[in-house]
């Protein structure tokens, strides 16, 4: 079969997204969907909508990108399809392999056929995952080579060769029971000679690249999901193709409804991202799709997949749900701690590098600024659960580093941890109880012994210093005593002056303890009542009203004169109007007191004092001053203590610091960057320039 079947030709030309959906729906009904056809179709569309699409440099890109969809003619697809089928059948002599199932030798031959056609000068970049890129430019990325090998075996009518996918690598499984594995593609640098080699248990063990022996092993329909999930709708770093994204979203929902994504966490994560950008009516929200991806990883792959948690954490971060974001990132490191870090894990390393050194510090900085502008004790900086998730994140990173050939944490990690740690309120550290898997008793007793030892050393040092002072005083000469004079005074005269000062201070203290004026006590007891008599302020009557006279003690006429001086402002020539003591005490400045000054009304040329109970008249050009509304009192949230079990050696060594009110930030930096847990000293560490030059992670298949 060198060409397309007649039933497949009936779907062309493809003029809109729905035409492509109909073609894929037809192929997915078959047990052996045509992988080559669907990869070529998606590659042609992606190339037109992304690679060959001109984008203006204007700031407003929305006006320059008009919605388009290319018309895909049958002649184009048929020619490319025939080219690939002819190349594979001409290059592989099937008569030498009469067995029904593929062998390792045949896998090596087919992978070499694909590999030898690749251009030797191209660099790994976007949009190289489809057979269209292979047939038109001799370029394929890591996933593209593995998929091309599987499609070639389908053309050769071997149905036992399938894709096996980790989160950053691809290989094939084959054989009657799919127990055989073989490398068919490359990853990183220097791995070209591994094609055909089996993936042994020693290679898989504690390796994130192979997911610790828990990869996604695909059937034919899941391989269709893989090429759909591998679609890259980006035109450049800042602009995506809306049409390509919509096509990918519709195809993923088609596969989702048919049940082909239930064992594919990465594809579910891509679908959740697309739903966040453009929600589909009647479909689950993105957070439910991310949770489904996590559940799929737990049920089918022993929770060995990391990206489902980073998908969820990124979603919560973008929606400013920082508490759930911290929890998701902590769960991500809980998954990655099952592996040992090496140089081939650069993609997941960059993922955590961004979280630990960019997203979390930015989040904590924003929360700290909110707390500074307003008392908001319900934020994550006051929540012990958030603090526990923060420590869990770094505990998982440290466990990932343990027993690894390459260190993970460097000084940048340590500095960002310290900066973020300082944003948590000190009271939060008192609410967390840090334990280890071996229990608390031994560490607690050793800590108490260390504290008592320190206290004994401090006391001994003080005793030694005191003895030195006594000996030095006894051994002073006359000239030394002269030199000890300060400002012309000897030490004895200085002591005498100090005793005089202490006597004066004690005298002032005695004066302060004398009983206050009884009228002031009366004013304090009747605070809040209108107790001042306005007639008294005008020069007649008693100083207090009849209601409060019984509670006021007036001892003599001299005391009344003092009270009159207290209640009048002779400096400005007029007493204050009759007002409550409560109002006087609330006045924040003399200008506020003058607002209550007695107003005078002119009636027929006669000055009439305003009654103390009548409202103060407001002129027509002045607006009444509204009373400030009381601010709502925010209820203080009481957090429960949290217990956290630390497992990494580095974090356990810092356990006491993390739970103390005051943190020794220098000790934290030294401990986190220590190489005691990494036993290989000859490996070069990553530098800041290496991290700056690292390529931003593209979305994986």
XYZ file of C-alpha atoms in Angstrom:
701
model
C 0.000 0.000 0.000
C 1.863 3.035 -1.272
C -0.965 5.561 -1.176
C -4.003 6.641 0.786
C -7.163 4.599 0.917
C -10.198 5.847 -0.967
C -12.222 6.397 2.207
C -9.449 8.637 3.535
C -9.325 10.678 0.356
C -13.009 11.585 0.748
C -12.218 13.955 3.650
C -10.141 16.268 1.438
C -9.757 19.156 0.949
C -9.600 20.195 4.600
C -10.988 23.745 4.775
C -11.823 24.244 8.447
C -11.161 22.843 11.901
C -14.256 20.650 11.824
C -12.975 18.873 8.696
C -9.827 17.870 10.573
C -11.915 16.712 13.543
C -14.012 14.519 11.230
C -10.887 12.945 9.727
C -9.441 12.116 13.155
C -12.776 10.829 14.403
C -12.896 8.420 11.465
C -9.312 7.219 12.048
C -9.860 6.682 15.786
C -12.694 4.238 15.043
C -10.121 1.846 13.565
C -7.899 -0.335 15.738
C -4.960 0.751 13.593
C -5.369 4.495 12.907
C -3.052 5.774 10.185
C -0.285 7.465 12.188
C 1.613 8.664 9.114
C -1.419 10.399 7.611
C -2.406 12.211 10.796
C 1.148 13.340 11.543
C 1.574 14.772 8.035
C -1.799 16.581 8.197
C -1.009 18.192 11.551
C 2.498 19.090 10.372
C 1.249 20.861 7.240
C -1.305 22.895 9.208
C 1.169 23.777 11.977
C 3.818 24.847 9.475
C 1.433 27.218 7.683
C -0.069 28.722 10.859
C 3.187 29.161 12.795
C 6.483 28.809 10.908
C 5.465 30.554 7.695
C 3.289 33.180 9.323
C 4.544 36.752 9.347
C 3.952 38.726 12.514
C 4.161 42.501 12.704
C 6.462 44.040 15.295
C 3.727 46.411 16.457
C 2.735 46.332 20.106
C -0.863 45.421 19.331
C -0.586 41.960 17.831
C -4.320 41.296 18.066
C -5.005 43.593 15.115
C -2.306 42.104 12.886
C -3.212 38.418 13.210
C -6.460 37.813 11.380
C -8.114 34.418 11.899
C -7.237 32.116 8.999
C -7.274 28.415 8.303
C -5.337 26.930 5.395
C -6.923 24.792 2.729
C -5.176 21.411 2.749
C -5.364 19.771 -0.672
C -5.308 16.024 -1.199
C -2.439 16.217 -3.687
C -0.079 17.687 -1.068
C -0.889 15.089 1.583
C -0.856 12.174 -0.874
C 2.567 13.109 -2.259
C 4.164 13.367 1.191
C 2.521 10.155 2.359
C 3.716 8.222 -0.685
C 7.255 9.572 -0.211
C 7.505 8.284 3.366
C 5.988 4.872 2.617
C 8.251 4.354 -0.388
C 11.368 5.364 1.555
C 10.666 2.922 4.407
C 9.772 -0.072 2.216
C 12.738 0.509 -0.072
C 15.197 0.787 2.829
C 14.095 -2.271 4.838
C 14.190 -5.795 3.434
C 11.356 -7.414 5.276
C 12.101 -10.851 3.853
C 15.074 -11.148 6.220
C 12.717 -10.924 9.189
C 9.916 -13.456 8.728
C 8.869 -13.398 12.367
C 5.505 -11.939 13.309
C 7.045 -9.785 16.001
C 9.836 -7.275 15.675
C 13.340 -8.089 16.814
C 16.041 -5.860 18.287
C 18.050 -6.070 15.081
C 15.084 -4.880 13.030
C 14.454 -2.032 15.447
C 18.076 -0.945 15.045
C 17.806 -1.056 11.237
C 14.595 0.997 11.081
C 15.885 3.597 13.526
C 19.071 3.906 11.442
C 16.959 4.442 8.303
C 15.268 7.406 9.947
C 18.420 8.684 11.619
C 20.590 8.637 8.500
C 18.154 10.867 6.618
C 18.372 13.683 9.189
C 20.293 16.828 8.412
C 23.551 17.039 10.347
C 23.535 20.831 10.697
C 20.156 21.581 12.270
C 19.579 22.578 15.879
C 16.795 21.331 18.111
C 13.975 23.867 17.986
C 10.175 24.092 17.886
C 7.874 22.540 15.244
C 10.139 19.569 14.447
C 7.974 16.774 15.864
C 5.919 15.814 12.790
C 6.673 13.695 9.725
C 6.078 16.801 7.589
C 9.295 18.286 9.018
C 11.123 15.025 8.251
C 9.857 14.803 4.663
C 10.384 18.460 3.743
C 13.481 19.452 5.727
C 15.064 16.241 7.055
C 14.663 17.547 10.604
C 13.144 15.868 13.643
C 13.393 16.405 17.366
C 13.787 13.659 19.977
C 10.100 12.751 20.034
C 9.803 13.040 16.258
C 12.476 10.386 15.642
C 10.800 7.911 17.992
C 7.388 8.544 16.439
C 8.803 8.145 12.920
C 10.205 4.722 13.888
C 6.798 3.607 15.237
C 5.030 4.897 12.087
C 7.583 3.039 9.934
C 6.864 -0.230 11.752
C 3.143 0.312 11.182
C 3.841 0.652 7.444
C 5.868 -2.578 7.628
C 2.788 -4.153 9.278
C 4.378 -4.811 12.660
C 1.755 -4.075 15.299
C 3.857 -4.818 18.368
C 6.146 -1.746 18.281
C 4.799 1.120 20.371
C 5.915 4.413 21.864
C 7.063 4.621 25.453
C 7.107 8.181 26.811
C 8.577 9.805 29.873
C 8.241 13.502 30.608
C 11.300 14.397 28.479
C 12.288 11.318 26.485
C 10.880 8.676 24.116
C 11.846 5.118 23.155
C 10.044 2.010 21.909
C 8.752 -1.215 23.404
C 8.270 -4.297 21.280
C 7.867 -8.055 21.389
C 4.978 -10.369 21.986
C 4.311 -9.094 25.505
C 5.921 -5.642 25.018
C 8.643 -6.467 27.528
C 11.534 -5.544 25.243
C 12.796 -1.964 25.187
C 15.147 -0.164 22.816
C 16.605 3.299 22.368
C 15.762 4.702 18.920
C 16.364 8.415 19.336
C 18.749 10.833 21.017
C 18.579 12.941 24.155
C 21.024 15.668 25.021
C 24.506 15.189 23.572
C 26.533 12.104 22.757
C 23.679 9.566 22.861
C 23.514 8.818 19.118
C 25.271 5.472 19.490
C 22.622 4.092 21.872
C 20.093 3.217 19.161
C 18.990 -0.389 19.532
C 20.345 -0.749 23.068
C 17.975 -2.033 25.772
C 16.983 0.183 28.689
C 18.183 -1.889 31.616
C 17.057 -1.757 35.227
C 20.298 -0.074 36.265
C 19.604 2.760 33.825
C 15.982 3.143 34.871
C 16.545 3.048 38.634
C 16.045 6.456 40.273
C 16.181 8.168 36.865
C 13.683 10.925 36.086
C 14.468 10.621 32.379
C 12.936 7.123 32.458
C 10.473 7.849 35.290
C 11.894 5.099 37.485
C 10.359 2.433 35.247
C 6.901 4.069 35.153
C 6.611 5.604 31.640
C 3.477 5.992 29.522
C 3.384 2.931 27.274
C 1.107 3.805 24.364
C -1.284 1.853 22.221
C -2.185 3.127 18.739
C -4.853 5.542 19.977
C -2.553 6.944 22.671
C 0.089 7.459 19.973
C -2.441 9.640 18.175
C -2.877 11.503 21.471
C 0.912 11.916 21.622
C 1.144 13.682 18.247
C -1.831 15.882 19.163
C -0.349 16.736 22.542
C 2.955 17.524 20.814
C 1.416 20.315 18.709
C 3.201 23.606 19.308
C 0.937 26.605 18.535
C 3.608 29.238 19.256
C 4.547 31.605 16.433
C 7.315 33.163 18.512
C 8.108 33.572 22.207
C 5.191 35.952 22.792
C 2.529 35.107 20.179
C 0.536 31.886 19.664
C -1.640 30.843 16.774
C -5.266 30.938 17.899
C -6.342 28.551 15.143
C -3.659 25.995 15.979
C -4.515 26.174 19.661
C -8.208 25.739 18.929
C -7.521 22.715 16.708
C -5.354 21.112 19.385
C -7.993 21.775 22.024
C -10.784 20.222 19.949
C -8.711 17.153 19.130
C -7.740 16.636 22.785
C -11.397 16.804 23.824
C -12.191 14.228 21.119
C -9.545 11.903 22.547
C -10.706 12.683 26.087
C -14.297 11.711 25.304
C -13.109 8.444 23.756
C -11.123 7.624 26.919
C -7.670 7.769 25.319
C -6.267 10.347 27.783
C -7.097 8.531 31.007
C -3.553 7.097 31.203
C -1.762 10.108 29.726
C -1.107 12.756 32.451
C 0.973 15.030 30.192
C -1.804 15.311 27.603
C -4.325 16.098 30.353
C -2.004 18.863 31.559
C -1.844 20.377 28.067
C -5.629 20.226 27.825
C -5.947 22.025 31.167
C -3.613 24.788 29.964
C -5.692 25.269 26.814
C -8.910 25.375 28.829
C -7.456 28.082 31.051
C -6.749 30.232 27.976
C -10.074 29.556 26.249
C -12.699 27.721 28.363
C -15.060 25.438 26.480
C -18.726 25.786 27.544
C -20.044 22.696 29.301
C -16.579 21.280 29.990
C -14.873 20.788 33.391
C -12.811 23.712 34.729
C -9.012 23.565 34.301
C -8.370 22.752 37.960
C -10.457 19.571 37.665
C -8.455 18.477 34.606
C -5.160 19.067 36.450
C -6.444 17.080 39.419
C -7.433 14.279 37.044
C -3.886 14.241 35.642
C -2.487 13.918 39.174
C -4.907 11.112 39.960
C -3.900 9.323 36.753
C -0.249 9.529 37.811
C -1.054 8.102 41.231
C -3.227 5.252 39.979
C -1.289 4.114 36.895
C 2.308 5.258 37.510
C 2.882 5.104 41.279
C 2.989 8.920 41.527
C 6.274 9.089 39.582
C 5.196 11.914 37.237
C 6.205 15.447 38.251
C 4.684 17.726 35.619
C 1.024 17.225 36.675
C 1.875 18.981 39.957
C 3.768 21.804 38.245
C 0.808 22.300 35.883
C -1.502 22.653 38.888
C 0.919 24.890 40.802
C 1.346 27.216 37.837
C -2.424 27.471 37.406
C -2.964 28.442 41.052
C -0.053 30.903 40.908
C -1.480 32.680 37.857
C -4.829 32.937 39.645
C -3.115 34.240 42.833
C -4.224 31.265 44.890
C -0.831 31.140 46.541
C -1.614 28.664 49.300
C -2.668 25.956 46.850
C 0.256 26.815 44.573
C 2.714 26.208 47.414
C 1.036 22.913 48.215
C 1.178 21.763 44.578
C 4.874 22.665 44.300
C 5.599 20.842 47.541
C 3.875 17.754 46.115
C 5.970 18.124 42.952
C 9.203 17.896 44.959
C 7.669 14.999 46.883
C 7.516 13.186 43.534
C 10.939 14.274 42.242
C 12.693 13.166 45.437
C 12.284 9.572 44.210
C 14.991 10.243 41.597
C 18.662 11.164 41.563
C 19.588 14.327 39.710
C 22.007 14.225 36.757
C 22.902 16.404 33.795
C 20.225 14.888 31.565
C 17.497 16.227 33.856
C 17.973 19.838 32.795
C 14.327 20.353 31.803
C 12.853 19.464 35.188
C 15.748 21.286 36.884
C 14.841 24.495 35.033
C 11.237 23.980 36.058
C 12.123 23.898 39.763
C 14.727 26.628 39.321
C 11.975 28.921 38.052
C 9.665 27.985 40.919
C 12.243 28.351 43.683
C 14.095 31.407 42.412
C 11.376 33.344 40.609
C 7.781 32.359 41.340
C 7.995 31.820 45.112
C 10.121 34.962 45.783
C 7.768 37.055 43.640
C 4.774 35.606 45.454
C 6.238 36.250 48.908
C 7.275 39.781 47.929
C 3.738 40.569 46.810
C 2.251 39.117 49.993
C 4.719 41.089 52.122
C 3.770 44.351 50.392
C 0.087 43.635 51.015
C 0.786 43.036 54.694
C 2.752 46.279 54.898
C -0.116 48.322 53.446
C -2.821 46.689 55.523
C -2.959 44.324 58.458
C -3.982 41.125 56.758
C -3.249 38.220 59.040
C -5.060 35.711 56.867
C -2.330 35.738 54.188
C 0.123 32.926 53.622
C 2.865 34.682 55.607
C 0.825 34.031 58.786
C -0.346 30.517 57.851
C 1.689 27.653 59.380
C 0.391 25.243 56.722
C 1.895 27.451 53.999
C 5.134 27.623 55.947
C 5.145 23.828 56.193
C 4.585 23.489 52.419
C 7.407 25.977 51.843
C 9.763 23.806 53.888
C 8.436 20.645 52.203
C 9.334 22.113 48.810
C 12.973 22.579 49.776
C 13.065 19.298 51.701
C 12.115 17.493 48.479
C 14.774 19.387 46.505
C 17.415 18.398 49.072
C 16.323 14.753 48.918
C 16.546 14.905 45.116
C 20.135 16.070 45.518
C 21.153 13.363 47.997
C 23.165 10.495 46.483
C 23.250 12.373 43.149
C 26.367 12.786 41.049
C 25.613 16.470 40.484
C 24.606 19.020 43.147
C 21.293 20.827 42.746
C 21.433 23.701 45.222
C 23.866 26.577 44.789
C 24.157 30.016 46.355
C 21.291 31.474 44.290
C 18.930 28.836 45.662
C 20.107 29.566 49.222
C 19.735 33.335 48.888
C 16.220 33.082 47.488
C 15.217 30.637 50.223
C 16.460 33.053 52.887
C 14.681 36.006 51.264
C 11.410 34.105 51.066
C 11.811 32.730 54.586
C 12.194 36.264 55.951
C 8.767 37.188 54.533
C 7.015 34.736 56.879
C 5.899 36.209 60.191
C 8.133 35.078 63.100
C 5.100 33.823 65.023
C 4.479 31.219 62.299
C 7.711 29.417 63.120
C 6.468 28.839 66.661
C 3.383 27.031 65.328
C 5.287 24.349 63.451
C 6.735 21.221 65.022
C 9.488 19.662 62.921
C 10.218 15.974 63.384
C 12.256 13.274 61.717
C 11.442 9.704 60.752
C 13.582 8.397 63.627
C 11.705 10.379 66.278
C 12.334 13.510 68.295
C 13.763 12.388 71.615
C 17.391 11.929 70.714
C 17.650 15.208 68.861
C 15.826 17.121 71.593
C 18.084 15.755 74.353
C 21.189 16.557 72.357
C 19.926 20.075 71.727
C 19.276 20.615 75.440
C 22.746 19.291 76.245
C 24.240 21.703 73.727
C 22.311 24.608 75.256
C 23.443 23.737 78.802
C 27.033 23.390 77.595
C 26.829 26.832 75.994
C 25.423 28.328 79.179
C 28.269 26.826 81.244
C 30.836 28.238 78.843
C 29.277 31.716 79.053
C 29.329 31.654 82.883
C 32.949 30.535 82.934
C 33.935 33.313 80.525
C 32.205 35.917 82.695
C 34.017 34.670 85.818
C 37.363 34.821 84.072
C 36.711 38.361 82.846
C 35.685 39.471 86.344
C 38.917 38.081 87.871
C 40.966 39.868 85.233
C 39.303 43.186 86.092
C 40.029 42.768 89.826
C 43.685 41.943 89.184
C 44.049 44.874 86.835
C 42.550 47.271 89.403
C 44.914 46.085 92.150
C 47.959 46.507 89.931
C 47.371 50.123 88.931
C 50.121 52.696 89.579
C 49.739 56.339 90.555
C 50.311 57.462 86.970
C 47.667 55.051 85.765
C 45.199 56.454 88.296
C 45.928 59.911 86.954
C 45.333 58.753 83.449
C 42.007 57.255 84.555
C 40.600 60.726 85.242
C 37.885 61.670 82.829
C 36.945 65.343 82.373
C 39.084 66.223 85.406
C 37.291 63.798 87.724
C 38.535 60.659 89.306
C 36.560 57.461 89.422
C 35.428 58.160 93.010
C 34.139 61.599 92.094
C 32.313 60.104 89.133
C 30.620 57.574 91.419
C 29.618 60.371 93.793
C 28.127 62.364 90.906
C 26.200 59.324 89.837
C 24.792 58.895 93.335
C 23.651 62.538 93.311
C 21.886 61.983 89.990
C 20.175 58.872 91.345
C 18.979 60.851 94.373
C 17.486 63.523 92.111
C 15.756 60.868 90.005
C 14.302 59.229 93.110
C 13.007 62.620 94.251
C 11.276 63.131 90.931
C 9.779 59.649 91.252
C 8.459 60.548 94.721
C 6.824 63.658 93.280
C 5.218 61.585 90.576
C 3.661 59.286 93.202
C 1.843 62.154 94.965
C -1.934 62.206 94.696
C -3.297 64.149 91.693
C -5.781 66.992 91.870
C -9.197 65.625 93.003
C -10.951 67.521 90.216
C -8.878 65.689 87.640
C -9.948 62.386 89.218
C -13.543 63.563 89.028
C -13.151 64.460 85.380
C -11.726 61.033 84.671
C -14.580 59.268 86.489
C -17.254 61.235 84.629
C -15.585 61.005 81.246
C -18.185 60.748 78.475
C -20.874 62.799 80.220
C -21.770 66.440 79.548
C -20.643 67.581 82.960
C -19.393 71.125 82.351
C -21.762 73.976 83.152
C -21.796 76.625 80.389
C -22.882 79.297 82.942
C -19.696 78.646 84.873
C -17.660 79.198 81.715
C -19.340 82.612 81.337
C -18.410 83.510 84.896
C -21.468 82.381 86.910
C -22.584 79.254 88.755
C -20.873 76.013 89.640
C -18.390 74.360 87.309
C -20.399 71.111 87.015
C -23.983 70.358 86.162
C -26.429 69.131 88.745
C -26.360 65.586 87.365
C -22.683 65.098 88.047
C -22.253 67.424 91.070
C -22.571 64.557 93.493
C -19.676 62.735 91.921
C -17.334 65.726 91.915
C -15.285 66.663 94.912
C -14.432 70.344 95.328
C -12.236 70.904 98.294
C -11.837 74.685 98.500
C -12.021 77.940 96.627
C -8.352 77.610 95.734
C -9.047 74.352 94.035
C -11.932 75.955 92.091
C -9.570 78.649 90.832
C -7.175 75.986 89.600
C -10.041 74.211 87.869
C -11.112 77.469 86.211
C -7.600 77.932 84.907
C -7.683 74.343 83.651
C -10.972 74.837 81.778
C -10.131 78.168 80.182
C -7.639 79.227 77.570
C -6.454 82.602 78.726
C -3.749 82.567 76.100
C -6.290 83.209 73.336
C -8.599 85.283 75.481
C -11.758 83.181 75.484
C -12.867 80.049 77.298
C -14.016 76.958 75.419
C -17.708 76.411 74.939
C -19.705 73.965 77.051
C -18.762 70.560 75.769
C -18.304 67.057 77.084
C -14.992 65.922 78.460
C -15.169 63.041 76.012
C -15.179 65.552 73.144
C -12.258 67.407 74.683
C -10.244 64.229 74.988
C -11.022 63.258 71.399
C -9.672 66.556 70.087
C -6.376 65.835 68.390
C -5.106 69.437 68.141
C -5.959 73.012 69.229
C -7.592 73.543 65.845
C -10.001 70.723 66.625
C -10.772 72.359 69.972
C -11.502 75.665 68.235
C -14.082 73.959 66.015
C -16.194 73.673 69.152
C -15.701 77.325 69.982
C -18.823 79.134 71.063
C -20.688 80.555 68.041
C -22.440 83.877 68.402
C -25.650 84.754 66.633
C -26.727 88.325 65.899
C -30.440 88.841 66.384
C -31.579 92.538 66.001
C -28.093 93.645 66.910
C -28.058 91.565 70.126
C -25.401 88.902 70.589
C -27.018 85.659 71.671
C -24.849 82.750 72.824
C -25.583 79.407 71.250
C -26.977 76.734 73.513
C -24.478 73.981 74.216
C -26.968 71.353 73.057
C -27.897 73.107 69.790
C -26.083 72.187 66.567
C -23.386 74.477 65.331
C -24.641 76.531 62.358
C -22.894 75.899 59.052
C -22.435 78.650 56.508
C -23.859 78.226 53.019
C -20.452 77.944 51.399
C -19.212 75.318 53.848
C -20.223 71.673 53.699
C -20.753 69.761 56.921
C -17.854 67.551 57.903
C -19.054 63.948 57.778
C -18.189 61.741 60.671
C -15.686 59.063 59.696
C -17.207 55.636 59.394
C -15.635 53.076 61.681
C -13.392 50.684 59.798
C -14.569 47.091 59.826
C -12.635 45.115 62.366
C -11.080 42.087 60.739
C -11.472 38.981 62.792
C -8.145 37.515 63.794
C -7.719 34.001 62.496
C -6.316 31.517 64.973
C -4.122 28.938 63.256
C -3.608 25.462 64.612
C -0.073 24.110 65.119
C 1.308 21.984 62.287
C 3.620 18.969 62.486
C 6.028 18.335 59.604
C 8.377 15.382 59.167
C 11.600 16.394 57.414
C 13.545 13.683 55.597
C 16.572 15.260 53.935
C 19.819 15.532 55.858
C 20.317 19.201 55.057
C 16.866 20.273 56.235
C 17.060 18.103 59.353
C 20.271 19.865 60.318
C 18.410 23.191 60.094
C 15.323 21.973 61.934
C 15.981 23.976 65.090
C 16.553 27.187 63.107
C 13.385 26.779 61.043
C 11.236 26.478 64.186
C 12.882 29.281 66.197
C 11.663 32.874 66.338
C 15.002 34.241 65.164
C 16.694 32.741 62.126
C 20.407 32.476 61.469
C 20.301 33.151 57.743
C 24.046 32.701 57.271
C 23.875 29.211 58.761
C 21.032 28.333 56.392
C 23.009 29.438 53.341
C 26.109 27.543 54.421
C 24.181 24.353 55.130
C 22.182 24.365 51.887
C 25.230 24.911 49.697
C 27.388 22.383 51.570
C 28.667 19.467 49.503
C 28.629 16.978 52.362
C 25.690 15.123 50.853
C 27.258 14.961 47.388
C 30.231 12.598 47.339
C 31.557 13.489 43.890
C 33.938 16.456 44.142
C 35.283 16.592 40.602
C 32.053 17.677 38.929
C 31.813 21.276 37.833
C 28.947 23.197 39.372
C 26.447 25.205 37.386
C 27.334 28.894 37.244
C 25.073 31.881 36.967
C 26.122 32.339 33.317
C 25.128 28.761 32.526
C 21.689 29.352 34.026
C 21.281 32.645 32.193
C 22.214 31.093 28.835
C 19.925 28.098 29.336
C 17.123 27.897 26.807
C 13.620 28.406 28.155
C 11.835 25.067 28.384
C 9.471 24.435 25.506
C 6.268 22.617 26.198
C 6.948 18.916 25.961
C 5.044 16.238 24.106
